[in-house]
Coordinates of C-alpha atoms in Angstrom, one line a residue:
Chain A
M1 CA 52.5 21.1 119.8
N2 CA 51.7 23.0 123.1
K3 CA 54.3 20.6 124.7
R4 CA 56.8 21.4 122.1
R5 CA 56.1 25.3 122.5
G6 CA 56.4 25.1 126.3
K7 CA 59.7 23.5 126.0
N8 CA 60.9 26.2 123.7
L9 CA 59.4 28.6 126.0
G10 CA 61.8 27.1 128.7
L11 CA 64.7 27.5 126.4
L12 CA 64.0 31.2 125.5
L13 CA 64.1 31.7 129.4
L14 CA 67.4 30.0 129.9
G15 CA 69.8 31.8 132.0
A16 CA 67.0 34.5 133.2
G17 CA 67.7 33.6 136.9
P18 CA 71.2 34.8 137.1
R19 CA 70.4 37.8 134.7
L20 CA 67.5 38.6 136.8
G21 CA 69.7 38.4 140.0
S22 CA 72.3 41.1 138.4
A23 CA 69.4 43.1 137.3
A24 CA 68.4 43.3 141.1
L25 CA 71.6 44.1 142.2
V26 CA 71.7 47.2 139.3
A27 CA 68.2 48.3 140.7
A28 CA 69.3 47.9 144.4
A29 CA 72.1 50.4 143.6
L30 CA 70.0 52.6 141.7
W31 CA 67.9 53.0 144.9
A32 CA 70.6 53.4 147.1
G33 CA 71.9 56.1 144.6
F34 CA 68.3 57.7 145.3
Y35 CA 69.0 57.7 149.1
W36 CA 72.1 59.0 148.6
A37 CA 71.0 61.8 146.1
T38 CA 67.8 62.8 148.2
S39 CA 68.8 62.6 151.9
S40 CA 72.6 64.1 151.8
S41 CA 72.7 67.5 153.2
G42 CA 73.9 70.4 151.1
P43 CA 73.6 74.0 150.4
L44 CA 71.1 73.3 147.4
Chain B
M1 CA 90.8 67.0 140.7
W2 CA 88.6 67.0 143.5
E3 CA 87.3 70.5 142.9
F4 CA 86.6 69.8 139.5
V5 CA 84.8 66.3 139.6
F6 CA 83.7 65.6 142.8
A7 CA 82.8 68.8 144.6
P8 CA 79.9 69.9 142.6
F9 CA 78.1 66.6 143.5
V10 CA 79.3 66.8 147.2
D11 CA 78.2 70.3 147.8
F12 CA 74.9 70.7 145.7
G13 CA 72.0 68.5 146.1
F14 CA 70.8 69.6 142.7
M15 CA 74.0 68.1 140.9
R16 CA 73.3 64.8 143.0
R17 CA 69.8 64.6 141.5
A18 CA 70.9 65.5 138.2
L19 CA 73.7 62.8 138.3
L20 CA 71.2 60.1 139.4
G21 CA 68.5 60.8 136.8
C22 CA 71.3 60.6 134.2
I23 CA 72.4 57.3 135.8
A24 CA 69.0 56.2 135.7
I25 CA 68.6 56.9 132.2
S26 CA 71.9 55.6 131.1
V27 CA 71.1 52.2 132.8
G28 CA 67.4 52.1 131.5
A29 CA 67.3 53.4 128.2
T30 CA 70.8 52.8 126.7
P31 CA 70.1 48.8 126.3
V32 CA 66.8 49.8 124.6
G33 CA 68.8 51.9 122.1
V34 CA 71.0 48.9 121.6
F35 CA 68.0 46.8 120.7
L36 CA 66.5 49.6 118.3
M37 CA 69.9 49.8 116.9
L38 CA 70.1 45.9 116.3
R39 CA 66.6 45.9 114.8
R40 CA 67.3 48.7 112.4
M41 CA 64.7 50.9 114.2
S42 CA 66.9 53.8 115.3
L43 CA 64.9 56.5 113.7
T44 CA 61.8 54.9 115.2
G45 CA 63.0 56.0 118.7
D46 CA 63.4 59.4 117.3
A47 CA 60.0 59.5 116.0
M48 CA 58.6 58.0 119.3
A49 CA 60.4 60.8 121.2
H50 CA 58.4 63.2 119.1
A51 CA 55.1 61.3 119.2
I52 CA 54.8 61.5 123.0
L53 CA 54.6 65.2 123.0
P54 CA 50.9 65.9 122.5
G55 CA 50.3 63.5 125.4
A56 CA 52.5 65.2 127.7
A57 CA 51.1 68.5 126.5
V58 CA 47.5 67.7 127.3
G59 CA 48.9 66.6 130.6
Y60 CA 50.3 70.0 131.1
L61 CA 46.8 71.5 129.9
V62 CA 44.6 69.6 132.3
S63 CA 47.2 70.4 135.4
G64 CA 50.3 72.3 134.7
L65 CA 53.7 71.1 134.8
S66 CA 52.5 68.1 136.7
L67 CA 54.8 65.1 136.7
G68 CA 51.9 62.4 136.9
A69 CA 49.8 64.0 134.3
M70 CA 52.4 64.5 131.8
T71 CA 53.8 61.0 132.2
V72 CA 50.4 59.2 131.8
G73 CA 49.6 61.5 128.8
G74 CA 52.9 61.0 127.2
L75 CA 52.7 57.1 127.7
I76 CA 49.1 57.1 126.1
A77 CA 50.1 59.1 123.1
G78 CA 53.2 57.1 122.7
M79 CA 51.7 53.9 122.8
A80 CA 48.7 55.3 120.6
V81 CA 51.2 56.4 117.9
A82 CA 53.1 52.9 117.8
L83 CA 50.0 51.0 117.5
L84 CA 48.2 53.3 115.2
S85 CA 51.2 53.2 112.8
G86 CA 51.3 49.3 113.1
F87 CA 47.6 49.1 112.4
V88 CA 47.9 51.5 109.4
T89 CA 50.9 49.4 108.0
R90 CA 49.1 46.2 108.3
V91 CA 45.5 47.5 106.8
T92 CA 46.9 49.8 104.0
A93 CA 49.8 49.9 101.4
L94 CA 51.7 52.2 103.3
R95 CA 55.0 51.0 104.7
E96 CA 55.8 51.3 108.6
D97 CA 58.6 53.8 108.4
A98 CA 56.0 56.3 106.4
S99 CA 53.0 55.8 108.7
L100 CA 55.2 56.3 111.7
A101 CA 56.8 59.6 110.0
A102 CA 53.3 60.8 109.4
F103 CA 51.8 60.2 112.8
Y104 CA 55.1 61.5 114.7
L105 CA 54.8 64.8 112.7
I106 CA 51.3 65.4 113.3
S107 CA 52.0 64.6 117.1
L108 CA 54.8 66.9 117.3
A109 CA 52.9 69.9 115.6
L110 CA 49.7 69.2 117.8
G111 CA 51.9 69.1 120.8
V112 CA 53.8 72.4 120.1
L113 CA 50.4 73.9 119.3
I114 CA 49.0 72.6 122.9
V115 CA 51.8 74.0 124.9
S116 CA 51.9 77.4 123.3
T117 CA 48.3 78.2 123.5
R118 CA 48.5 77.8 127.3
G119 CA 52.0 78.0 128.3
G120 CA 54.8 80.8 127.8
N121 CA 58.2 80.1 126.0
V122 CA 59.6 78.7 129.4
D123 CA 57.2 76.1 129.4
L124 CA 57.7 75.0 125.9
M125 CA 61.6 74.9 126.5
H126 CA 60.9 72.6 129.6
V127 CA 58.9 70.3 127.4
L128 CA 61.2 70.5 124.5
F129 CA 64.7 70.5 126.3
G130 CA 63.7 69.0 129.8
T131 CA 64.9 70.4 133.2
V132 CA 68.0 67.8 134.4
L133 CA 69.3 70.2 136.9
A134 CA 66.0 70.5 138.5
L135 CA 64.6 67.1 139.3
N136 CA 62.8 66.7 142.2
D137 CA 62.0 63.7 144.3
A138 CA 59.0 62.5 142.5
A139 CA 60.9 62.8 139.0
L140 CA 63.7 60.7 140.5
I141 CA 61.5 58.3 141.7
L142 CA 59.8 57.9 138.2
L143 CA 63.3 57.6 136.7
C144 CA 64.6 55.2 139.0
S145 CA 61.4 52.8 138.6
I146 CA 61.4 53.2 134.9
A147 CA 65.2 52.2 135.1
S148 CA 64.7 49.4 137.5
L149 CA 61.6 48.1 135.5
S150 CA 63.5 48.0 132.1
V151 CA 66.7 46.1 133.5
L152 CA 64.5 43.5 135.1
T153 CA 62.5 43.3 131.9
F154 CA 65.7 42.9 129.9
A155 CA 67.0 40.2 131.8
L156 CA 63.7 38.2 131.8
L157 CA 63.2 38.6 127.9
F158 CA 66.8 38.8 126.6
R159 CA 67.0 35.7 124.6
P160 CA 63.5 36.2 123.1
L161 CA 64.6 39.9 122.1
V162 CA 67.9 38.9 120.9
L163 CA 65.9 36.3 118.9
E164 CA 63.8 38.7 117.5
C165 CA 66.5 41.0 116.2
A166 CA 68.2 38.0 114.4
D167 CA 65.3 36.2 113.2
P168 CA 61.6 37.2 114.3
Q169 CA 60.1 34.6 111.9
F170 CA 61.6 32.0 113.8
L171 CA 60.9 33.2 117.1
R172 CA 57.3 33.4 115.8
S173 CA 57.2 29.8 114.6
V174 CA 58.9 28.1 117.8
S175 CA 57.0 30.1 120.7
G176 CA 54.1 32.3 121.3
I177 CA 55.8 34.8 122.8
S178 CA 56.9 36.9 119.9
A179 CA 54.1 39.3 120.3
V180 CA 54.5 39.7 123.9
T181 CA 58.2 40.5 123.5
H182 CA 57.3 43.0 120.7
F183 CA 54.8 44.9 122.6
T184 CA 56.8 44.7 125.8
F185 CA 59.8 46.1 123.9
L186 CA 57.7 48.9 122.4
A187 CA 56.4 49.7 125.8
L188 CA 60.0 49.8 127.2
V189 CA 60.9 52.4 124.3
V190 CA 57.8 54.5 125.2
M191 CA 58.4 54.2 129.0
N192 CA 61.8 55.3 128.8
L193 CA 61.4 58.3 126.3
V194 CA 58.9 59.5 128.8
G195 CA 61.3 59.3 131.6
G196 CA 64.1 60.7 129.5
F197 CA 61.9 63.5 128.4
H198 CA 61.5 64.8 132.2
A199 CA 65.3 65.2 132.3
L200 CA 66.5 66.0 128.9
G201 CA 63.3 66.9 127.0
T202 CA 61.4 65.3 124.2
L203 CA 63.9 66.4 121.5
M204 CA 67.0 65.1 123.4
A205 CA 65.6 62.0 125.3
V206 CA 66.4 60.0 122.4
G207 CA 69.9 61.1 122.0
I208 CA 71.0 59.4 125.3
M209 CA 69.2 56.3 123.8
I210 CA 70.8 56.0 120.5
L211 CA 74.1 57.7 120.4
P212 CA 75.8 55.3 123.3
A213 CA 74.3 52.3 121.4
A214 CA 76.0 53.7 118.0
A215 CA 79.2 54.4 119.8
A216 CA 79.0 51.0 121.5
R217 CA 79.0 49.1 118.0
F218 CA 82.6 50.0 117.6
W219 CA 83.9 48.6 120.9
A220 CA 82.1 45.4 121.3
A221 CA 80.7 42.3 119.0
S222 CA 78.4 40.4 121.4
I223 CA 75.2 42.0 122.3
G224 CA 76.0 41.7 126.1
G225 CA 79.2 43.6 125.2
L226 CA 77.1 46.2 123.3
I227 CA 75.0 47.0 126.2
V228 CA 77.7 47.0 128.9
A229 CA 80.0 49.5 126.5
A230 CA 76.9 51.6 125.8
V231 CA 75.8 52.1 129.5
V232 CA 79.6 53.0 130.2
V233 CA 79.5 55.7 127.3
A234 CA 76.2 57.0 128.6
L235 CA 77.4 57.3 131.8
L236 CA 80.6 58.8 131.1
S237 CA 78.8 61.5 128.8
S238 CA 76.2 62.2 131.5
L239 CA 79.0 63.1 134.3
S240 CA 81.3 65.1 131.9
G241 CA 78.3 66.7 130.4
L242 CA 76.9 67.5 133.9
L243 CA 80.6 69.0 134.7
L244 CA 80.9 70.9 131.9
S245 CA 77.6 72.5 132.3
Y246 CA 78.3 73.3 136.0
H247 CA 81.9 74.8 135.4
F248 CA 81.3 76.6 131.9
G249 CA 77.5 77.4 132.6
L250 CA 76.5 75.5 129.4
P251 CA 72.9 74.0 129.0
S252 CA 73.3 70.4 130.6
G253 CA 71.1 68.5 128.2
P254 CA 72.7 69.6 125.0
A255 CA 76.2 69.3 126.9
I256 CA 75.3 65.7 127.7
I257 CA 74.2 64.8 124.2
L258 CA 76.9 66.4 122.5
L259 CA 79.5 64.7 124.5
A260 CA 77.8 61.5 123.8
G261 CA 78.2 62.6 119.8
L262 CA 81.8 63.1 120.6
A263 CA 82.1 59.5 122.0
Y264 CA 80.3 58.3 119.1
G265 CA 82.9 60.4 116.7
V266 CA 86.1 58.9 118.7
S267 CA 84.5 55.4 118.3
L268 CA 84.0 56.0 114.6
L269 CA 87.7 56.7 114.3
L270 CA 89.2 54.3 116.8
G271 CA 87.2 51.7 118.1
P272 CA 88.7 48.2 117.9
E273 CA 85.2 46.8 115.9
G274 CA 84.8 48.2 112.3
S275 CA 85.9 51.7 112.9
L276 CA 87.8 53.6 110.2
V277 CA 91.2 52.8 111.9
A278 CA 90.4 49.1 112.4
S279 CA 88.9 48.6 108.7
T280 CA 92.2 50.3 107.6
L281 CA 94.6 48.1 109.4
S282 CA 92.6 45.0 108.6
R283 CA 92.8 45.9 104.8
R284 CA 96.3 46.3 105.0
T285 CA 96.9 43.2 106.8
L286 CA 95.0 41.3 104.2
K287 CA 97.1 43.0 101.5
T288 CA 100.5 42.0 103.0

């Protein structure tokens, strides 16, 4: 039973690697945006 | 074109911060909205948005307009209402929508009462409608952290979340992560509402979560497509809302949400998936 549940869990997490990679890229872009928004010079 | 679209963000730091805050909310909150919509919990998001108010108000009472205190207070209040309404549903005859409505109404009244007793109208307006044009570094770090955590969590739990939308009992029967998925999702809802409330306020935060998701329903059929379409709608609404607010002196939060509402209206009429026009065209094709 536990073995089958473990196998099912593996199936549920199928494809998580590439998705995590894409999500990490999105997060990196957000933090690059943070650098841009907070460090650029401007009157205000 | 340059003057209208790009110059405000090049010239003014507060506009860049507002844009980044809106991008972070769009990226983090709209996938939550898509899953809320798929689980037929759109109004639950609205109820949760009101439920975080007393926690934020207690944080405000303890340490004024402090980001940390209001965030922690909002998180605790939101999770408490989610868990309490779930508990009441399980142990009494009351259904979940009624218990959630009861708790959120109590929370809303309590929150407004707490803010009003100590703060003035300006503070109450800040809590209710947010300050997207006055986001400081700490608020941006919070918004970017919540958005990053959300996209990473969605990437990891995408399949269990989809399965829980389609057939929660099947997920429960084949694996032990049904409860983990459900509570992680609830935590993401509360976190994104708390993040959104700093920028758009408790009353508007849920708008950027649900309206793009509802609009995306008319543009995509797959769940991945829904998420991408919802994020695009949220980003376009945020950008154009900020520009309208800048050029015409409109309040930015309502401008963003109204443009998301406009996107919903246009999608409802013209989208390729089940919109009014698409439905009419397919009926005509069937007749001929």
